[in-house]
Amino acid sequence: MQQFCVFGNPISHSKSPLLHNALFLSQGLQAFYGRVCLPTTFATTTPTYKANPSIYTTFHALNLTGANITIPFKEAAFEQADEVRGIAKQIGALNTWVQEDSKIIGYNTDAQGFFMCIQDLRIESALILGAGGSARAVACILHSNGIKTNIYNRSSTRFSAFKEFTCFGPQEIKSLLTQSYDIVINTTPAGLHSLQADLLPLDSQILSQILSKAKFAFDLVYGSPTPFLNLANKLGLQTQDGTQMLINQAALSSELFTFGECKLENILSVMREVL
C-alpha cells in the first residue's frame, strides 16, 4: 500500500486526508493519506538535514510515496527537495513532494490552485497580507498573469523573497493607504486557531480603510469564517475562503501522486462532493 501524508504544525485541522482518501477509495487505489505534525524546528534547514531529523528524513523514514507540506515548512521543503519543477522554482516554496526513482521531486500546486479560484474575476491589482511561502505562491501566479501585486507584512525580514514586488511594512502604512486594490488576500494564519478568534492580519482601522476601496477579499484559511472575512463582509465585499483553493491544490497534488493516471476533472469532482 502506498503511503501519503500532509506535514504541518498545527495539522489536526487539516481536511487533506478526507480529500485524498476519498479519491483513493473512489479509484480503487491501494493507498492511504494521513497527517503528521512535525516540530517547528524542522522549518529551519541545516546543512546536515539528510543525516539529522528533518522533513527529508521523516519522509524517507515513513516510506512515503508523496506528501503535502503546509505551514510553516514550505520553504524548508524547497531547500530539501532533491529536484524542483515548474513554477515552484520561481516561488521558492513547495507544498507537494513526490518520490520518483528514489528522489524527492518538489512542486507547488498552491499557486495554480489559488488562481483557479479567481481566474473568472476581473482583477487588475492585488494586495497580499503576509510574506510566507503561501504569499510567495500567490504573488508569483498573480504576477505571471499580469496582475499588479503588492505585499504587506508586519516584519520586513521576509521581503528579500519579494524583490520584484512593492512591499510595505508598518513604517510604510501611510503609503499603503494611498493605494487601492481590486482584491485583498490574507495569506497569514490570523484567525486560524480558536485562541485567535479575534485576530486580524492588520490593525482593524487600517484594514477597514484598505478593504473599503476593494471589491474582493480572499482568505487562504478555510473551515470557519475568519475575522478578516467577517470584516470584509460587513464592508460589502465579495468574499471567499480557502475551501476551493484547498480542493484545487489537493486535486493538482493527487494528479501528481497518481502520475497522471487520475485526470484532474475526475479528481475535482470527487473532492468537491466529499467536502
Short mmCIF file of C-alpha atoms in Angstrom, two decimals:
data_model
loop_
_atom_site.label_atom_id
_atom_site.label_comp_id
_atom_site.label_asym_id
_atom_site.label_seq_id
_atom_site.Cartn_x
_atom_site.Cartn_y
_atom_site.Cartn_z
CA MET A 1 0.00 0.00 0.00
CA GLN A 2 1.30 3.43 -0.93
CA GLN A 3 1.56 5.93 1.93
CA PHE A 4 0.98 9.68 1.69
CA CYS A 5 0.57 12.45 4.28
CA VAL A 6 0.47 16.16 4.96
CA PHE A 7 3.26 17.68 7.07
CA GLY A 8 2.47 20.75 9.16
CA ASN A 9 2.24 22.34 12.60
CA PRO A 10 -0.57 22.68 13.57
CA ILE A 11 -2.09 19.93 11.43
CA SER A 12 -5.03 18.38 13.31
CA HIS A 13 -7.46 20.71 11.49
CA SER A 14 -6.38 19.58 8.02
CA LYS A 15 -9.04 18.11 5.74
CA SER A 16 -6.46 16.89 3.23
CA PRO A 17 -6.78 13.23 4.39
CA LEU A 18 -10.54 13.38 3.76
CA LEU A 19 -9.99 14.58 0.19
CA HIS A 20 -7.17 12.27 -0.83
CA ASN A 21 -8.53 9.14 0.84
CA ALA A 22 -11.91 9.72 -0.82
CA LEU A 23 -10.16 9.83 -4.18
CA PHE A 24 -8.11 6.70 -3.49
CA LEU A 25 -11.27 4.85 -2.43
CA SER A 26 -13.25 6.01 -5.47
CA GLN A 27 -10.49 4.84 -7.81
CA GLY A 28 -9.84 1.54 -6.03
CA LEU A 29 -6.24 2.54 -5.28
CA GLN A 30 -4.29 0.77 -2.53
CA ALA A 31 -3.17 3.97 -0.82
CA PHE A 32 -3.59 5.82 2.46
CA TYR A 33 -3.14 9.51 3.36
CA GLY A 34 -2.60 10.75 6.92
CA ARG A 35 -1.45 13.77 8.95
CA VAL A 36 2.00 14.24 10.50
CA CYS A 37 2.72 17.06 12.95
CA LEU A 38 6.40 17.99 12.75
CA PRO A 39 8.35 20.04 15.31
CA THR A 40 8.64 23.67 14.25
CA THR A 41 12.44 23.33 14.40
CA PHE A 42 12.14 21.47 11.08
CA ALA A 43 11.19 24.76 9.43
CA THR A 44 14.87 25.73 9.50
CA THR A 45 17.10 23.82 7.12
CA THR A 46 20.63 22.94 8.23
CA PRO A 47 23.45 21.61 6.01
CA THR A 48 23.04 18.21 7.72
CA TYR A 49 19.29 17.79 7.13
CA LYS A 50 19.84 14.49 5.27
CA ALA A 51 21.52 12.96 8.33
CA ASN A 52 19.61 14.56 11.21
CA PRO A 53 15.85 14.63 11.94
CA SER A 54 14.19 16.80 9.30
CA ILE A 55 11.30 16.81 6.82
CA TYR A 56 13.57 14.90 4.45
CA THR A 57 14.49 12.12 6.88
CA THR A 58 10.89 11.86 8.14
CA PHE A 59 9.61 11.42 4.58
CA HIS A 60 12.01 8.52 4.00
CA ALA A 61 11.52 7.00 7.46
CA LEU A 62 7.75 6.79 6.83
CA ASN A 63 8.38 5.20 3.42
CA LEU A 64 6.15 7.76 1.73
CA THR A 65 5.33 7.91 -1.97
CA GLY A 66 4.27 11.54 -1.70
CA ALA A 67 3.39 14.30 0.74
CA ASN A 68 1.87 17.72 1.01
CA ILE A 69 3.62 20.37 3.08
CA THR A 70 1.90 23.24 4.84
CA ILE A 71 2.70 26.00 7.37
CA PRO A 72 5.46 26.52 8.45
CA PHE A 73 7.55 24.09 6.38
CA LYS A 74 7.05 25.09 2.73
CA GLU A 75 10.32 26.96 2.34
CA ALA A 76 12.34 24.26 4.12
CA ALA A 77 10.69 21.72 1.81
CA PHE A 78 12.01 23.72 -1.15
CA GLU A 79 15.55 23.60 0.21
CA GLN A 80 15.39 19.87 1.00
CA ALA A 81 13.85 18.51 -2.23
CA ASP A 82 16.24 16.63 -4.50
CA GLU A 83 14.73 18.37 -7.54
CA VAL A 84 12.22 21.22 -8.03
CA ARG A 85 9.94 21.54 -11.05
CA GLY A 86 7.57 24.09 -12.56
CA ILE A 87 6.58 27.44 -11.06
CA ALA A 88 7.94 26.25 -7.70
CA LYS A 89 11.42 27.26 -8.90
CA GLN A 90 10.23 30.87 -9.08
CA ILE A 91 8.24 30.68 -5.85
CA GLY A 92 10.95 29.19 -3.63
CA ALA A 93 8.37 27.23 -1.60
CA LEU A 94 6.80 23.81 -2.06
CA ASN A 95 3.56 22.21 -0.95
CA THR A 96 3.97 18.87 -2.72
CA TRP A 97 6.65 16.16 -2.71
CA VAL A 98 6.56 13.09 -4.94
CA GLN A 99 9.10 10.28 -4.89
CA GLU A 100 10.46 9.32 -8.28
CA ASP A 101 13.34 6.84 -8.64
CA SER A 102 14.41 7.37 -5.01
CA LYS A 103 14.46 11.15 -5.49
CA ILE A 104 12.12 13.66 -3.85
CA ILE A 105 10.65 15.88 -6.58
CA GLY A 106 9.12 19.14 -5.37
CA TYR A 107 6.16 21.04 -6.81
CA ASN A 108 3.92 23.93 -5.87
CA THR A 109 0.20 23.40 -6.54
CA ASP A 110 -0.87 26.26 -4.23
CA ALA A 111 -0.22 28.83 -6.94
CA GLN A 112 -2.39 27.33 -9.66
CA GLY A 113 -4.92 26.12 -7.06
CA PHE A 114 -5.39 29.71 -5.90
CA PHE A 115 -5.59 31.18 -9.39
CA MET A 116 -8.29 28.69 -10.40
CA CYS A 117 -10.45 30.35 -7.70
CA ILE A 118 -10.20 33.89 -9.07
CA GLN A 119 -9.47 33.50 -12.78
CA ASP A 120 -13.00 34.48 -13.77
CA LEU A 121 -12.96 37.70 -11.71
CA ARG A 122 -11.95 40.99 -13.32
CA ILE A 123 -8.85 41.74 -11.27
CA GLU A 124 -6.08 44.13 -12.23
CA SER A 125 -4.47 44.78 -8.83
CA ALA A 126 -3.97 42.84 -5.61
CA LEU A 127 -2.66 43.32 -2.09
CA ILE A 128 -1.30 40.27 -0.28
CA LEU A 129 -1.17 40.27 3.52
CA GLY A 130 1.72 38.14 4.74
CA ALA A 131 5.08 37.15 3.31
CA GLY A 132 5.44 33.41 3.87
CA GLY A 133 5.57 30.54 1.41
CA SER A 134 1.85 30.77 0.55
CA ALA A 135 2.17 34.50 -0.07
CA ARG A 136 5.05 33.87 -2.43
CA ALA A 137 3.00 31.31 -4.38
CA VAL A 138 0.03 33.69 -4.70
CA ALA A 139 2.26 36.63 -5.65
CA CYS A 140 4.08 34.70 -8.37
CA ILE A 141 0.93 33.35 -10.02
CA LEU A 142 -0.72 36.79 -9.96
CA HIS A 143 2.40 38.43 -11.39
CA SER A 144 2.69 35.80 -14.14
CA ASN A 145 -0.90 36.61 -15.15
CA GLY A 146 -0.26 40.34 -15.42
CA ILE A 147 -1.92 41.40 -12.16
CA LYS A 148 -0.19 44.25 -10.32
CA THR A 149 0.65 42.85 -6.89
CA ASN A 150 1.86 44.47 -3.66
CA ILE A 151 2.81 42.85 -0.36
CA TYR A 152 2.22 43.90 3.26
CA ASN A 153 3.86 42.16 6.21
CA ARG A 154 4.31 43.08 9.87
CA SER A 155 8.04 42.43 9.53
CA SER A 156 10.31 43.39 6.63
CA THR A 157 12.72 40.50 7.24
CA ARG A 158 10.98 38.32 4.62
CA PHE A 159 10.86 40.94 1.89
CA SER A 160 14.08 39.69 0.25
CA ALA A 161 11.96 36.93 -1.33
CA PHE A 162 9.69 39.57 -2.96
CA LYS A 163 12.23 41.76 -4.76
CA GLU A 164 10.08 42.07 -7.89
CA PHE A 165 7.12 43.41 -5.89
CA THR A 166 6.35 46.62 -3.99
CA CYS A 167 6.43 45.73 -0.29
CA PHE A 168 5.03 47.60 2.69
CA GLY A 169 5.85 47.21 6.38
CA PRO A 170 4.41 49.03 9.39
CA GLN A 171 6.62 52.03 8.67
CA GLU A 172 5.07 52.40 5.18
CA ILE A 173 1.42 52.33 6.30
CA LYS A 174 0.77 55.87 5.09
CA SER A 175 2.00 54.97 1.60
CA LEU A 176 -0.03 51.76 1.64
CA LEU A 177 -3.22 53.67 2.41
CA THR A 178 -2.83 55.81 -0.71
CA GLN A 179 -3.24 52.68 -2.86
CA SER A 180 -6.40 50.85 -3.89
CA TYR A 181 -6.74 47.20 -4.88
CA ASP A 182 -9.34 45.06 -6.61
CA ILE A 183 -8.63 42.16 -4.25
CA VAL A 184 -7.08 41.84 -0.79
CA ILE A 185 -5.71 38.39 0.05
CA ASN A 186 -4.90 37.17 3.55
CA THR A 187 -2.15 34.54 3.48
CA THR A 188 -1.37 34.75 7.22
CA PRO A 189 -2.73 32.22 9.76
CA ALA A 190 -4.57 35.01 11.62
CA GLY A 191 -7.88 33.61 12.83
CA LEU A 192 -6.87 30.01 12.14
CA HIS A 193 -6.88 28.89 15.78
CA SER A 194 -9.68 29.23 18.31
CA LEU A 195 -7.33 31.21 20.56
CA GLN A 196 -7.01 33.74 17.72
CA ALA A 197 -10.74 34.13 17.17
CA ASP A 198 -10.48 37.93 17.07
CA LEU A 199 -7.09 38.22 15.41
CA LEU A 200 -6.74 40.24 12.21
CA PRO A 201 -3.69 40.30 9.92
CA LEU A 202 -3.57 44.10 10.23
CA ASP A 203 -4.87 46.80 12.58
CA SER A 204 -8.66 46.87 12.19
CA GLN A 205 -8.91 50.57 11.36
CA ILE A 206 -6.18 50.39 8.74
CA LEU A 207 -7.57 47.16 7.28
CA SER A 208 -11.03 48.71 7.09
CA GLN A 209 -9.66 51.64 5.08
CA ILE A 210 -7.94 49.24 2.65
CA LEU A 211 -10.96 46.95 2.27
CA SER A 212 -13.37 49.85 1.78
CA LYS A 213 -11.65 50.56 -1.56
CA ALA A 214 -11.55 46.91 -2.71
CA LYS A 215 -14.06 44.65 -4.49
CA PHE A 216 -12.99 41.20 -3.32
CA ALA A 217 -11.44 39.63 -0.23
CA PHE A 218 -9.87 36.18 -0.16
CA ASP A 219 -8.61 34.28 2.90
CA LEU A 220 -6.45 31.18 2.47
CA VAL A 221 -7.74 29.92 5.85
CA TYR A 222 -10.69 27.55 5.45
CA GLY A 223 -13.20 25.78 7.65
CA SER A 224 -14.79 28.68 9.52
CA PRO A 225 -15.37 32.41 8.95
CA THR A 226 -12.27 34.38 9.90
CA PRO A 227 -12.22 37.89 11.43
CA PHE A 228 -10.69 39.09 8.14
CA LEU A 229 -13.60 37.79 6.05
CA ASN A 230 -16.18 38.89 8.64
CA LEU A 231 -14.86 42.45 8.38
CA ALA A 232 -14.83 42.29 4.57
CA ASN A 233 -18.42 41.05 4.55
CA LYS A 234 -19.52 43.94 6.79
CA LEU A 235 -17.96 46.32 4.29
CA GLY A 236 -19.89 44.77 1.41
CA LEU A 237 -17.07 42.94 -0.38
CA GLN A 238 -17.47 39.68 -2.27
CA THR A 239 -15.57 37.15 -0.15
CA GLN A 240 -14.13 33.67 -0.47
CA ASP A 241 -12.31 31.44 2.00
CA GLY A 242 -9.68 28.84 1.19
CA THR A 243 -12.02 25.86 0.75
CA GLN A 244 -12.00 25.82 -3.06
CA MET A 245 -8.27 26.53 -3.11
CA LEU A 246 -7.81 23.55 -0.78
CA ILE A 247 -9.72 21.35 -3.20
CA ASN A 248 -7.88 22.71 -6.25
CA GLN A 249 -4.38 22.31 -4.83
CA ALA A 250 -5.25 18.87 -3.44
CA ALA A 251 -6.57 17.77 -6.83
CA LEU A 252 -3.45 19.04 -8.58
CA SER A 253 -1.33 17.21 -5.99
CA SER A 254 -3.29 13.97 -6.45
CA GLU A 255 -2.76 14.24 -10.19
CA LEU A 256 0.98 14.22 -9.40
CA PHE A 257 0.65 11.46 -6.77
CA THR A 258 -1.02 9.17 -9.33
CA PHE A 259 1.39 10.23 -12.12
CA GLY A 260 -1.48 11.42 -14.27
CA GLU A 261 -3.47 8.18 -14.11
CA CYS A 262 -6.33 10.08 -12.43
CA LYS A 263 -7.49 13.01 -14.55
CA LEU A 264 -7.90 16.43 -12.95
CA GLU A 265 -11.60 16.89 -13.70
CA ASN A 266 -12.43 13.49 -12.19
CA ILE A 267 -10.35 14.28 -9.11
CA LEU A 268 -12.03 17.66 -8.67
CA SER A 269 -15.46 16.08 -8.96
CA VAL A 270 -14.73 13.54 -6.19
CA MET A 271 -13.16 16.10 -3.87
CA ARG A 272 -15.90 18.69 -4.31
CA GLU A 273 -18.53 16.10 -3.50
CA VAL A 274 -16.81 14.81 -0.35
CA LEU A 275 -16.03 18.27 1.06
#
